[in-house]
Amino acid sequence: MGIKNTSVRPHAQSRNDGKSHPSQCGGVTHDNIRHTTRFTVVGNHLAQHDELSLTAIGLAVHIQSLPTGAQVDINSLARRFPEGKTRIAGALRELEAHGYLRRTRLRTEQGRMITRTVSCNHPGRTAGKDGPSHPPRPRRTAEKPPPRRALPAVPQPVYPAPDLLQTALGVLSGLRRTDPRLLISATDAEHLVPGVAAWLERDLTPEAVHRALTTALPPEPLHRPAALLAHRLTAQLPPLPPFRPEKPPARHPLQNCDTCDRAYRAPQPGTCGTCTPMT
C-alpha cells in the first residue's frame, strides 16, 4: 500500500485552466505598421461581407484605391487581372447589387454612349454625412383603384355587319330604361355588342333580346351588371335557325300573243306587254 509523501510541493495549476493558448490554434496574427502615404481606408462591412465573393471584395478594394477617372470597365480590368472577363463581370454585378457600384449609361454631346461608374465605399451613405442618406419621400398620391376584373367572353356573330352591330348597341343602351341597375360603361358595351349581335343573327327581334336580358333579374344590387349580361348572353344563347335555301322565283309558261303572235311568259293566254293598251 502506497504512502503519500506530504513533503512534496503540489503541482502548479495552468493559468488557462487546461485551455489551449490562442497561439497554439494556428489562427492569424497581425504584424501591422502605420501607413502614412499611399493607403486606402476600407470598411469591415466590405472586407468581411457575408454575401460577396472573394473576387468581388478584392475588386471593390482595387476600385476604391483608384484615382478619379481611372478606367474600370470589364476590358480594362481583364487586362490588369488574370481572372478573365466572365469572373470580373460577375464580380461587378455583385458589387452593383449590394450598392458598392452604380453604373449608368449616358450619351455624350457627340452622340456616343458611355458608362458612368460611381464607387461607393459605404452603401447607403453619402460624403459629408454621418448618418444614412434617406431617399426623398414620395409625394402622396391618390390610391390606385384595384385592377379591374375582365368580363366573361361573349358569343361572336358569324357576319358582324355594321347595321347589325349598331342595332345591338341600341339594345344595350335601352336596358337602363327598364332597370337603372343595367347602366353600363362604353367600354363594357363595346365588349357586349358582339354577344347581342349573335342573338340578333338567330332571328330574334331587338325587343326579344331586351326581354331576355331584363327578365327575372336578382333583387340585390348589381355590382357588375356587365358581367351579369355577359353571362346571360352566353348561357342563354338560342340555337341558330335551320338553313332554308331560297326558292327560285316561279317561271310562268310561254304564251303566244293574241295580237302579234309573239311568245311571252304569263300565267294565262292573252296579249303581251307590248300589245296591251296603256290605261
XYZ file of N, CA and C in Angstrom:
837
model
N 0.844 -1.181 0.000
C 0.000 0.000 0.000
C 0.883 1.234 0.000
N 0.646 2.171 -0.975
C 1.489 3.349 -1.119
C 1.252 4.336 0.018
N 2.342 5.060 0.333
C 2.259 6.070 1.398
C 2.446 7.429 0.751
N 1.527 8.388 0.978
C 1.578 9.728 0.400
C 2.671 10.531 1.058
N 3.557 11.127 0.241
C 4.657 11.938 0.726
C 4.147 13.362 0.903
N 3.995 13.778 2.126
C 3.438 15.105 2.398
C 4.453 16.209 2.235
N 5.712 15.889 2.013
C 6.733 16.930 1.876
C 6.880 17.443 0.451
N 6.232 16.765 -0.513
C 6.339 17.190 -1.920
C 5.388 18.346 -2.166
N 5.865 19.397 -2.834
C 5.028 20.578 -3.119
C 3.993 20.238 -4.183
N 2.798 20.724 -4.015
C 1.763 20.426 -5.033
C 2.110 21.063 -6.375
N 1.690 20.390 -7.501
C 1.962 20.916 -8.849
C 1.171 22.195 -9.078
N 1.832 23.159 -9.715
C 1.158 24.433 -10.026
C 0.142 24.229 -11.140
N -1.054 24.837 -10.990
C -2.094 24.733 -11.999
C -1.829 25.691 -13.162
N -2.207 25.278 -14.377
C -2.038 26.131 -15.555
C -2.936 27.354 -15.453
N -2.400 28.502 -15.951
C -3.170 29.741 -15.836
C -4.381 29.767 -16.762
N -4.352 28.945 -17.827
C -5.525 28.947 -18.710
C -6.429 27.753 -18.461
N -6.249 27.092 -17.269
C -7.134 26.007 -16.848
C -7.234 24.900 -17.910
N -6.125 24.563 -18.514
C -6.116 23.454 -19.466
C -6.533 23.838 -20.860
N -6.956 25.095 -21.079
C -7.388 25.507 -22.408
C -6.169 25.838 -23.265
N -6.286 25.583 -24.576
C -5.180 25.841 -25.487
C -4.979 27.335 -25.639
N -3.740 27.744 -25.701
C -3.431 29.146 -25.888
C -3.745 29.524 -27.333
N -4.230 30.753 -27.599
C -4.569 31.146 -28.970
C -3.424 30.949 -29.942
N -2.173 31.128 -29.467
C -1.038 30.984 -30.383
C -0.838 29.545 -30.803
N -1.456 28.578 -30.104
C -1.318 27.176 -30.450
C -2.420 26.694 -31.388
N -3.401 27.574 -31.784
C -4.524 27.158 -32.618
C -4.289 27.413 -34.098
N -3.228 28.046 -34.472
C -2.975 28.311 -35.874
C -3.735 29.480 -36.428
N -4.395 30.321 -35.612
C -5.141 31.471 -36.090
C -4.210 32.571 -36.565
N -4.785 33.570 -37.184
C -3.996 34.652 -37.751
C -3.526 35.601 -36.653
N -2.347 36.126 -36.841
C -1.842 37.220 -36.013
C -1.443 38.351 -36.953
N -1.354 39.555 -36.438
C -1.115 40.725 -37.274
C 0.215 41.365 -36.914
N 0.943 41.715 -37.932
C 2.176 42.486 -37.785
C 1.977 43.770 -38.566
N 1.412 44.758 -37.930
C 0.964 45.970 -38.596
C 1.919 47.125 -38.363
N 2.020 47.978 -39.366
C 2.692 49.259 -39.221
C 1.713 50.322 -39.684
N 1.924 51.535 -39.268
C 1.018 52.633 -39.587
C 1.372 53.192 -40.956
N 0.375 53.244 -41.848
C 0.583 53.826 -43.165
C 0.440 55.336 -43.069
N 1.335 56.019 -43.720
C 1.259 57.478 -43.788
C 1.069 57.980 -45.207
N 1.375 57.169 -46.203
C 1.173 57.537 -47.609
C 0.689 56.313 -48.361
N 0.020 56.580 -49.521
C -0.412 55.537 -50.440
C -1.174 54.417 -49.718
N -2.301 54.791 -49.126
C -3.137 53.781 -48.476
C -4.602 54.110 -48.754
N -5.445 53.111 -48.593
C -6.885 53.237 -48.812
C -7.605 52.694 -47.591
N -8.561 53.456 -47.087
C -9.350 53.028 -45.935
C -10.526 52.183 -46.445
N -10.645 50.977 -45.951
C -11.703 50.052 -46.360
C -12.451 49.626 -45.114
N -13.773 49.719 -45.160
C -14.573 49.318 -44.018
C -14.705 47.807 -43.912
N -14.872 47.352 -42.678
C -15.062 45.914 -42.471
C -16.365 45.405 -43.071
N -17.321 46.320 -43.289
C -18.564 45.881 -43.907
C -18.307 45.353 -45.309
N -17.212 45.821 -45.939
C -16.812 45.286 -47.239
C -15.823 44.141 -47.080
N -14.792 44.342 -46.294
C -13.746 43.325 -46.172
C -14.272 42.031 -45.579
N -15.321 42.096 -44.751
C -15.879 40.907 -44.111
C -17.327 40.680 -44.531
N -17.655 41.070 -45.746
C -19.031 40.957 -46.223
C -19.453 39.482 -46.260
N -20.691 39.215 -45.803
C -21.167 37.829 -45.701
C -21.625 37.253 -47.026
N -21.952 38.083 -48.009
C -22.548 37.584 -49.247
C -21.666 37.783 -50.478
N -20.771 38.738 -50.433
C -19.911 38.985 -51.593
C -18.854 37.895 -51.726
N -18.517 37.578 -52.965
C -17.443 36.626 -53.216
C -16.095 37.291 -52.960
N -15.054 36.451 -52.841
C -13.715 36.984 -52.597
C -13.258 37.834 -53.779
N -13.636 37.419 -54.999
C -13.275 38.208 -56.174
C -13.935 39.579 -56.115
N -15.205 39.634 -55.719
C -15.904 40.909 -55.655
C -15.309 41.814 -54.582
N -14.954 41.246 -53.417
C -14.374 42.066 -52.351
C -13.036 42.641 -52.801
N -12.191 41.793 -53.398
C -10.900 42.280 -53.871
C -11.042 43.322 -54.959
N -12.004 43.120 -55.862
C -12.200 44.082 -56.942
C -12.713 45.417 -56.391
N -13.583 45.372 -55.373
C -14.083 46.605 -54.771
C -12.948 47.386 -54.107
N -12.043 46.672 -53.415
C -10.908 47.346 -52.786
C -10.021 47.987 -53.845
N -9.798 47.261 -54.950
C -8.963 47.813 -56.023
C -9.596 49.070 -56.612
N -10.909 49.022 -56.872
C -11.579 50.177 -57.476
C -11.563 51.365 -56.525
N -11.742 51.111 -55.229
C -11.723 52.222 -54.267
C -10.334 52.853 -54.151
N -9.314 52.108 -54.506
C -7.957 52.655 -54.413
C -7.567 53.453 -55.641
N -8.363 53.405 -56.710
C -8.011 54.085 -57.946
C -8.362 55.564 -57.889
N -7.638 56.399 -58.628
C -7.986 57.827 -58.671
C -9.219 58.054 -59.538
N -9.826 59.197 -59.368
C -10.996 59.549 -60.175
C -10.615 59.610 -61.649
N -11.449 59.015 -62.482
C -11.198 58.996 -63.914
C -10.535 57.737 -64.408
N -10.104 56.840 -63.495
C -9.473 55.595 -63.931
C -10.498 54.704 -64.623
N -10.051 53.928 -65.589
C -10.922 53.045 -66.347
C -11.195 51.771 -65.538
N -12.488 51.487 -65.310
C -12.856 50.283 -64.560
C -13.857 49.450 -65.351
N -13.788 49.544 -66.687
C -14.651 48.690 -67.490
C -14.099 47.277 -67.503
N -14.882 46.355 -68.013
C -14.509 44.942 -67.962
C -13.225 44.687 -68.724
N -13.071 45.269 -69.900
C -11.870 45.027 -70.700
C -10.620 45.544 -69.989
N -10.711 46.740 -69.393
C -9.542 47.295 -68.698
C -9.169 46.442 -67.497
N -10.171 45.997 -66.726
C -9.878 45.160 -65.561
C -9.352 43.796 -65.976
N -9.859 43.245 -67.103
C -9.377 41.935 -67.561
C -7.922 42.011 -68.005
N -7.489 43.160 -68.535
C -6.073 43.306 -68.887
C -5.199 43.435 -67.646
N -5.787 43.904 -66.550
C -4.999 44.113 -65.319
C -4.918 42.855 -64.468
N -5.981 42.027 -64.464
C -6.040 40.864 -63.577
C -6.222 39.585 -64.388
N -5.808 38.447 -63.826
C -5.897 37.180 -64.580
C -7.247 36.481 -64.464
N -8.217 37.044 -63.746
C -9.474 36.326 -63.527
C -10.294 36.157 -64.810
N -10.140 37.002 -65.770
C -10.907 36.882 -67.007
C -12.171 37.712 -66.976
N -12.725 37.960 -68.176
C -13.882 38.842 -68.297
C -15.119 38.292 -67.606
N -15.330 36.970 -67.647
C -16.550 36.400 -67.071
C -16.602 36.605 -65.564
N -15.497 36.269 -64.882
C -15.475 36.425 -63.426
C -15.515 37.901 -63.030
N -14.825 38.748 -63.782
C -14.831 40.176 -63.457
C -16.227 40.754 -63.656
N -16.900 40.368 -64.748
C -18.262 40.859 -64.971
C -19.198 40.409 -63.863
N -19.063 39.149 -63.410
C -19.891 38.675 -62.311
C -19.611 39.418 -61.016
N -18.330 39.722 -60.753
C -17.991 40.463 -59.535
C -18.549 41.878 -59.582
N -18.512 42.514 -60.752
C -19.086 43.855 -60.870
C -20.582 43.841 -60.621
N -21.260 42.797 -61.111
C -22.695 42.692 -60.856
C -22.982 42.504 -59.375
N -22.135 41.724 -58.681
C -22.307 41.565 -57.233
C -22.188 42.913 -56.521
N -21.144 43.664 -56.856
C -20.939 44.953 -56.196
C -22.076 45.912 -56.500
N -22.604 45.850 -57.722
C -23.725 46.712 -58.079
C -24.982 46.322 -57.318
N -25.198 45.012 -57.138
C -26.386 44.550 -56.430
C -26.344 44.936 -54.961
N -25.146 45.021 -54.366
C -25.032 45.346 -52.944
C -24.725 46.811 -52.710
N -24.764 47.637 -53.749
C -24.650 49.073 -53.571
C -23.254 49.636 -53.571
N -22.232 48.809 -53.837
C -20.867 49.325 -53.856
C -20.508 49.960 -55.201
N -21.311 49.730 -56.216
C -21.120 50.349 -57.521
C -22.457 50.836 -58.039
N -22.412 51.970 -58.769
C -23.572 52.449 -59.521
C -23.114 52.710 -60.943
N -23.756 52.045 -61.893
C -23.381 52.205 -63.298
C -24.593 52.711 -64.078
N -24.383 53.796 -64.817
C -25.451 54.376 -65.626
C -24.914 54.633 -67.027
N -25.818 54.490 -68.010
C -25.477 54.732 -69.408
C -25.824 56.172 -69.764
N -24.850 56.901 -70.339
C -25.031 58.293 -70.703
C -24.647 58.492 -72.164
N -25.260 59.497 -72.770
C -24.931 59.857 -74.149
C -24.162 61.181 -74.145
N -23.003 61.188 -74.776
C -22.193 62.387 -74.836
C -22.772 63.371 -75.851
N -22.180 64.575 -75.878
C -22.639 65.571 -76.832
C -22.401 65.128 -78.264
N -21.407 64.281 -78.468
C -21.138 63.757 -79.798
C -22.038 62.583 -80.164
N -22.934 62.176 -79.260
C -23.860 61.083 -79.534
C -23.335 59.717 -79.172
N -22.151 59.630 -78.539
C -21.584 58.330 -78.179
C -22.077 57.912 -76.800
N -22.398 56.621 -76.654
C -22.861 56.087 -75.374
C -21.672 55.684 -74.519
N -21.646 56.143 -73.266
C -20.599 55.778 -72.325
C -21.238 55.279 -71.035
N -20.432 54.579 -70.227
C -20.889 54.079 -68.930
C -20.226 54.895 -67.824
N -21.034 55.484 -66.966
C -20.523 56.252 -65.823
C -20.598 55.366 -64.591
N -19.433 55.146 -63.954
C -19.346 54.261 -62.797
C -19.041 55.079 -61.551
N -19.811 54.865 -60.491
C -19.597 55.531 -59.207
C -19.292 54.453 -58.178
N -18.136 54.578 -57.509
C -17.735 53.638 -56.464
C -18.163 54.187 -55.112
N -18.873 53.381 -54.338
C -19.382 53.786 -53.017
C -18.635 52.992 -51.950
N -17.893 53.692 -51.091
C -17.162 52.963 -50.055
C -18.030 52.598 -48.866
N -19.267 53.129 -48.843
C -20.213 52.736 -47.791
C -21.621 52.878 -48.363
N -22.187 51.801 -48.867
C -23.534 51.900 -49.457
C -24.534 52.440 -48.443
N -25.412 53.322 -48.907
C -26.426 53.903 -48.045
C -26.016 55.206 -47.412
N -24.754 55.608 -47.587
C -24.299 56.879 -47.039
C -23.650 57.687 -48.148
N -23.649 58.993 -47.971
C -23.032 59.882 -48.932
C -21.973 60.711 -48.248
N -21.056 61.276 -49.047
C -19.955 62.060 -48.483
C -20.485 63.269 -47.739
N -19.922 63.532 -46.565
C -20.312 64.697 -45.782
C -21.434 64.435 -44.820
N -21.891 63.200 -44.723
C -22.974 62.865 -43.801
C -22.532 61.688 -42.960
N -22.841 61.772 -41.678
C -22.501 60.670 -40.783
C -23.549 59.590 -40.805
N -24.788 59.976 -41.028
C -25.863 59.002 -40.987
C -26.245 58.572 -42.382
N -27.076 57.579 -42.477
C -27.506 57.110 -43.792
C -28.328 58.168 -44.493
N -28.141 58.213 -45.814
C -28.909 59.175 -46.603
C -30.241 58.573 -46.968
N -31.297 59.191 -46.517
C -32.627 58.673 -46.763
C -33.129 59.192 -48.103
N -33.721 58.367 -48.908
C -34.264 58.857 -50.181
C -35.425 59.798 -49.937
N -35.653 60.726 -50.871
C -36.762 61.669 -50.669
C -38.084 60.937 -50.571
N -38.914 61.459 -49.699
C -40.211 60.828 -49.513
C -41.074 61.020 -50.748
N -41.688 59.963 -51.209
C -42.541 60.122 -52.392
C -43.766 60.953 -52.064
N -44.196 61.710 -53.046
C -45.383 62.507 -52.843
C -46.608 61.627 -52.690
N -47.473 62.094 -51.827
C -48.696 61.336 -51.619
C -49.599 61.491 -52.835
N -49.995 60.400 -53.346
C -50.901 60.391 -54.492
C -52.140 59.591 -54.128
N -53.152 59.804 -54.898
C -54.392 59.064 -54.643
C -54.152 57.575 -54.846
N -54.727 56.785 -53.966
C -54.546 55.347 -54.059
C -55.116 54.837 -55.383
N -54.320 53.973 -56.017
C -54.771 53.419 -57.283
C -55.911 52.440 -57.045
N -56.927 52.499 -57.867
C -58.011 51.529 -57.700
C -57.530 50.129 -58.010
N -58.147 49.135 -57.405
C -57.734 47.757 -57.689
C -57.921 47.432 -59.166
N -57.104 46.528 -59.695
C -57.232 46.187 -61.115
C -58.625 45.649 -61.434
N -59.139 46.057 -62.581
C -60.491 45.707 -62.990
C -60.504 44.284 -63.539
N -61.416 43.488 -63.010
C -61.520 42.108 -63.489
C -62.090 42.077 -64.902
N -61.570 41.178 -65.701
C -62.028 41.066 -67.088
C -63.431 40.470 -67.123
N -64.209 40.909 -68.101
C -65.561 40.392 -68.270
C -65.511 39.013 -68.918
N -66.521 38.178 -68.646
C -66.562 36.880 -69.326
C -66.702 37.066 -70.831
N -66.227 36.070 -71.569
C -66.343 36.116 -73.023
C -67.807 36.015 -73.437
N -68.122 36.593 -74.580
C -69.483 36.572 -75.115
C -69.465 35.922 -76.492
N -70.618 35.428 -76.974
C -70.664 34.846 -78.323
C -70.309 35.888 -79.380
N -69.819 35.408 -80.501
C -69.449 36.272 -81.603
C -70.359 36.021 -82.800
N -70.777 37.061 -83.488
C -71.651 36.864 -84.652
C -70.885 36.256 -85.821
N -71.619 35.563 -86.679
C -70.998 34.973 -87.871
C -70.669 36.055 -88.880
N -71.593 36.979 -89.075
C -71.397 38.086 -90.014
C -71.621 39.403 -89.263
N -70.563 39.979 -88.692
C -70.729 41.225 -87.910
C -70.909 42.435 -88.813
N -72.070 42.528 -89.445
C -72.354 43.672 -90.310
C -72.496 44.935 -89.474
N -72.110 46.095 -90.014
C -72.217 47.347 -89.236
C -73.631 47.638 -88.758
N -74.633 47.389 -89.608
C -76.019 47.651 -89.183
C -76.413 46.742 -88.021
N -75.944 45.493 -88.072
C -76.269 44.545 -87.003
C -75.641 45.008 -85.684
N -74.380 45.433 -85.725
C -73.708 45.899 -84.500
C -74.342 47.171 -83.971
N -74.802 48.040 -84.853
C -75.456 49.269 -84.404
C -76.773 48.957 -83.706
N -77.513 47.991 -84.235
C -78.764 47.588 -83.585
C -78.483 46.967 -82.218
N -77.420 46.162 -82.133
C -77.058 45.552 -80.850
C -76.702 46.612 -79.820
N -75.985 47.649 -80.243
C -75.647 48.728 -79.318
C -76.895 49.440 -78.829
N -77.874 49.607 -79.708
C -79.126 50.213 -79.285
C -79.859 49.381 -78.255
N -79.798 48.040 -78.382
C -80.415 47.167 -77.379
C -79.764 47.376 -76.024
N -78.431 47.406 -75.989
C -77.730 47.581 -74.717
C -78.004 48.952 -74.110
N -78.070 49.973 -74.937
C -78.314 51.317 -74.409
C -79.714 51.454 -73.813
N -80.663 50.661 -74.276
C -82.023 50.763 -73.773
C -82.313 49.939 -72.542
N -81.339 49.122 -72.081
C -81.603 48.272 -70.917
C -81.841 49.099 -69.659
N -81.136 50.213 -69.528
C -81.263 51.002 -68.299
C -82.641 51.641 -68.158
N -83.383 51.749 -69.258
C -84.728 52.307 -69.150
C -85.670 51.333 -68.451
N -85.396 50.034 -68.582
C -86.197 49.032 -67.879
C -85.726 48.844 -66.444
N -84.395 48.833 -66.257
C -83.831 48.658 -64.914
C -82.601 49.557 -64.818
N -82.646 50.606 -63.999
C -81.495 51.528 -63.907
C -80.204 50.838 -63.486
N -80.291 49.675 -62.877
C -79.079 48.973 -62.454
C -78.272 48.461 -63.642
N -78.881 48.407 -64.822
C -78.204 47.896 -66.010
C -77.510 49.007 -66.796
N -77.178 50.097 -66.132
C -76.387 51.149 -66.758
C -74.937 50.669 -66.847
N -74.383 50.609 -68.060
C -73.034 50.094 -68.269
C -72.203 51.162 -68.965
N -70.896 51.013 -68.890
C -69.982 51.977 -69.498
C -69.817 51.682 -70.984
N -69.204 52.647 -71.680
C -68.957 52.460 -73.109
C -67.995 51.302 -73.357
N -67.019 51.118 -72.455
C -66.077 50.006 -72.617
C -66.788 48.670 -72.469
N -67.685 48.569 -71.466
C -68.439 47.329 -71.293
C -69.371 47.084 -72.476
N -69.977 48.155 -72.991
C -70.873 47.990 -74.139
C -70.114 47.482 -75.354
N -68.898 47.983 -75.555
C -68.087 47.514 -76.691
C -67.785 46.024 -76.571
N -67.614 45.542 -75.327
C -67.367 44.117 -75.123
C -68.622 43.282 -75.358
N -69.803 43.825 -75.023
C -71.048 43.055 -75.074
C -71.744 43.111 -76.430
N -71.441 44.116 -77.245
C -72.142 44.277 -78.525
C -72.073 43.020 -79.395
N -70.911 42.364 -79.569
C -70.902 41.149 -80.391
C -71.832 40.060 -79.871
N -71.981 39.950 -78.539
C -72.879 38.947 -77.986
C -74.326 39.211 -78.335
N -74.743 40.471 -78.253
C -76.119 40.817 -78.636
C -76.317 40.595 -80.137
N -75.291 40.930 -80.944
C -75.393 40.709 -82.388
C -75.550 39.231 -82.715
N -74.901 38.364 -81.944
C -75.057 36.928 -82.170
C -76.492 36.483 -81.898
N -77.170 37.104 -80.935
C -78.582 36.795 -80.690
C -79.453 37.292 -81.850
N -79.176 38.493 -82.323
C -79.991 39.035 -83.415
C -79.838 38.211 -84.685
N -78.687 37.578 -84.858
C -78.482 36.704 -86.018
C -79.390 35.477 -85.975
N -79.883 35.165 -84.815
C -80.710 33.965 -84.655
C -82.201 34.291 -84.796
N -82.505 35.231 -85.610
C -83.879 35.625 -85.947
C -84.655 36.129 -84.740
N -83.981 36.733 -83.773
C -84.652 37.360 -82.640
C -84.757 38.860 -82.887
N -85.857 39.430 -82.503
C -86.038 40.868 -82.634
C -85.309 41.576 -81.499
N -84.975 42.853 -81.660
C -84.360 43.596 -80.553
C -85.216 43.583 -79.293
N -86.545 43.595 -79.454
C -87.413 43.545 -78.273
C -87.273 42.219 -77.542
N -87.132 41.121 -78.289
C -86.987 39.809 -77.647
C -85.661 39.718 -76.890
N -84.581 40.241 -77.454
C -83.290 40.237 -76.753
C -83.374 41.111 -75.511
N -84.057 42.244 -75.610
C -84.231 43.130 -74.456
C -84.939 42.403 -73.316
N -86.005 41.675 -73.644
C -86.736 40.951 -72.590
C -85.870 39.855 -71.974
N -85.087 39.153 -72.794
C -84.255 38.074 -72.266
C -83.200 38.597 -71.293
N -82.716 39.815 -71.515
C -81.659 40.364 -70.659
C -82.193 41.084 -69.435
N -83.462 41.413 -69.402
C -84.005 42.183 -68.278
C -85.012 41.406 -67.437
N -85.398 40.204 -67.842
C -86.407 39.437 -67.114
C -85.751 38.654 -65.985
N -86.436 38.608 -64.834
C -86.018 37.795 -63.675
C -84.619 38.164 -63.198
N -84.353 39.447 -63.055
C -83.070 39.881 -62.503
C -83.058 39.688 -60.995
N -81.896 39.448 -60.386
C -81.847 39.267 -58.929
C -82.238 40.555 -58.215
N -82.840 40.442 -57.042
C -83.301 41.655 -56.340
C -82.178 42.448 -55.695
N -81.057 41.809 -55.379
C -79.984 42.520 -54.700
C -79.275 43.468 -55.675
N -78.466 44.409 -55.142
C -77.756 45.348 -56.012
C -76.813 44.622 -56.978
N -76.704 45.163 -58.184
C -75.834 44.578 -59.202
C -74.504 45.342 -59.198
N -73.475 44.720 -58.621
C -72.175 45.380 -58.553
C -71.459 45.342 -59.897
N -71.714 44.314 -60.696
C -71.092 44.198 -62.020
C -72.174 43.830 -63.034
N -73.003 44.796 -63.429
C -74.084 44.470 -64.361
C -73.566 43.943 -65.690
N -72.418 44.443 -66.165
C -71.889 43.961 -67.438
C -71.522 42.487 -67.365
N -71.016 42.034 -66.216
C -70.682 40.617 -66.072
C -71.946 39.755 -66.090
N -73.033 40.251 -65.461
C -74.296 39.514 -65.494
C -74.823 39.408 -66.923
N -74.759 40.506 -67.676
C -75.236 40.480 -69.057
C -74.384 39.543 -69.913
N -73.067 39.550 -69.693
C -72.198 38.647 -70.451
C -72.539 37.192 -70.161
N -72.854 36.902 -68.887
C -73.221 35.527 -68.540
C -74.525 35.117 -69.218
N -75.501 35.997 -69.213
C -76.792 35.656 -69.842
C -76.645 35.491 -71.357
N -75.859 36.360 -71.968
C -75.679 36.257 -73.414
C -75.045 34.927 -73.805
N -74.215 34.380 -72.939
C -73.545 33.112 -73.244
C -74.389 31.914 -72.826
N -74.924 31.967 -71.593
C -75.637 30.795 -71.066
C -76.987 30.583 -71.740
N -77.660 31.642 -72.163
C -79.000 31.523 -72.733
C -79.024 31.721 -74.248
N -77.882 31.595 -74.894
C -77.811 31.815 -76.338
C -78.702 30.817 -77.078
N -79.688 31.268 -77.856
C -80.549 30.340 -78.591
C -79.800 29.725 -79.769
N -80.319 28.591 -80.280
C -79.625 27.943 -81.405
C -79.834 28.731 -82.695
N -78.964 28.469 -83.637
C -79.109 29.092 -84.948
C -80.341 28.547 -85.650
N -81.048 29.359 -86.399
C -82.218 28.857 -87.143
C -81.771 27.880 -88.221
N -82.629 26.921 -88.568
C -82.251 25.969 -89.627
C -82.049 26.685 -90.948
N -81.170 26.120 -91.735
C -80.864 26.721 -93.037
C -82.005 26.443 -94.011
N -82.531 27.493 -94.597
C -83.615 27.367 -95.580
C -83.127 27.973 -96.885
N -82.844 27.137 -97.870
C -82.391 27.684 -99.151
C -83.508 28.470 -99.818
N -83.157 29.555 -100.421
C -84.150 30.385 -101.091
C -84.673 29.685 -102.346
N -86.015 29.700 -102.486
C -86.615 29.094 -103.671
C -86.527 30.067 -104.845
N -86.182 29.557 -106.020
C -86.124 30.448 -107.186
C -87.529 30.938 -107.529
N -87.662 32.107 -108.063
C -88.993 32.624 -108.422
C -89.652 31.731 -109.476
N -90.972 31.598 -109.328
C -91.718 30.736 -110.270
C -91.669 31.337 -111.676
N -91.519 30.469 -112.668
C -91.472 30.912 -114.056
C -92.800 30.524 -114.737
N -93.464 31.508 -115.306
C -94.737 31.257 -115.991
C -94.483 30.579 -117.337
N -95.469 29.832 -117.804
C -95.291 29.170 -119.111
C -95.326 30.181 -120.262
N -94.777 29.747 -121.365
C -94.780 30.592 -122.554
C -96.188 30.646 -123.164
N -96.590 31.847 -123.567
C -97.882 32.071 -124.226
C -97.626 32.808 -125.552
N -98.518 32.622 -126.509
C -98.467 33.352 -127.772
C -99.428 34.536 -127.701
N -98.895 35.693 -128.047
C -99.713 36.906 -128.005
C -100.838 36.794 -129.032
N -102.052 37.096 -128.590
C -103.206 37.023 -129.493
C -103.144 38.092 -130.583
N -102.354 39.149 -130.390
C -102.317 40.244 -131.362
C -101.134 40.114 -132.320
N -99.903 39.994 -131.738
C -98.707 39.961 -132.591
C -98.119 38.570 -132.731
N -98.684 37.592 -132.072
C -98.238 36.207 -132.140
C -96.808 36.008 -131.622
N -96.338 36.941 -130.803
C -95.013 36.765 -130.184
C -95.145 35.948 -128.901
N -94.059 35.253 -128.572
C -94.050 34.451 -127.342
C -93.740 35.327 -126.140
N -94.440 35.070 -125.063
C -94.171 35.779 -123.805
C -94.595 34.865 -122.666
N -94.120 35.167 -121.463
C -94.452 34.344 -120.298
C -95.565 35.023 -119.517
N -96.589 34.213 -119.195
C -97.716 34.716 -118.427
C -98.483 33.526 -117.887
N -99.192 33.720 -116.793
C -99.942 32.581 -116.245
C -101.094 32.148 -117.164
N -101.622 33.059 -117.951
C -102.758 32.721 -118.824
C -102.540 33.331 -120.212
N -103.205 32.754 -121.263
C -103.088 33.332 -122.608
C -103.683 34.729 -122.629
N -103.195 35.531 -123.576
C -103.682 36.899 -123.733
C -102.763 37.648 -124.648
N -102.593 38.912 -124.375
C -101.700 39.730 -125.170
C -100.439 40.039 -124.371
N -99.327 40.262 -125.107
C -98.051 40.587 -124.460
C -98.072 42.015 -123.947
N -97.024 42.389 -123.271
C -96.963 43.719 -122.712
C -96.876 44.801 -123.750
N -96.327 44.474 -124.933
C -96.231 45.490 -125.993
C -97.597 45.795 -126.573
N -98.391 44.740 -126.714
C -99.684 44.929 -127.345
C -100.773 45.311 -126.368
N -100.532 45.182 -125.121
C -101.540 45.543 -124.128
C -101.702 47.054 -124.113
N -102.912 47.557 -124.337
C -103.086 49.006 -124.378
C -102.815 49.637 -123.012
N -102.243 50.824 -123.048
C -101.948 51.551 -121.820
C -103.255 52.164 -121.279
N -103.454 52.089 -119.991
C -104.669 52.645 -119.374
C -104.305 53.838 -118.534
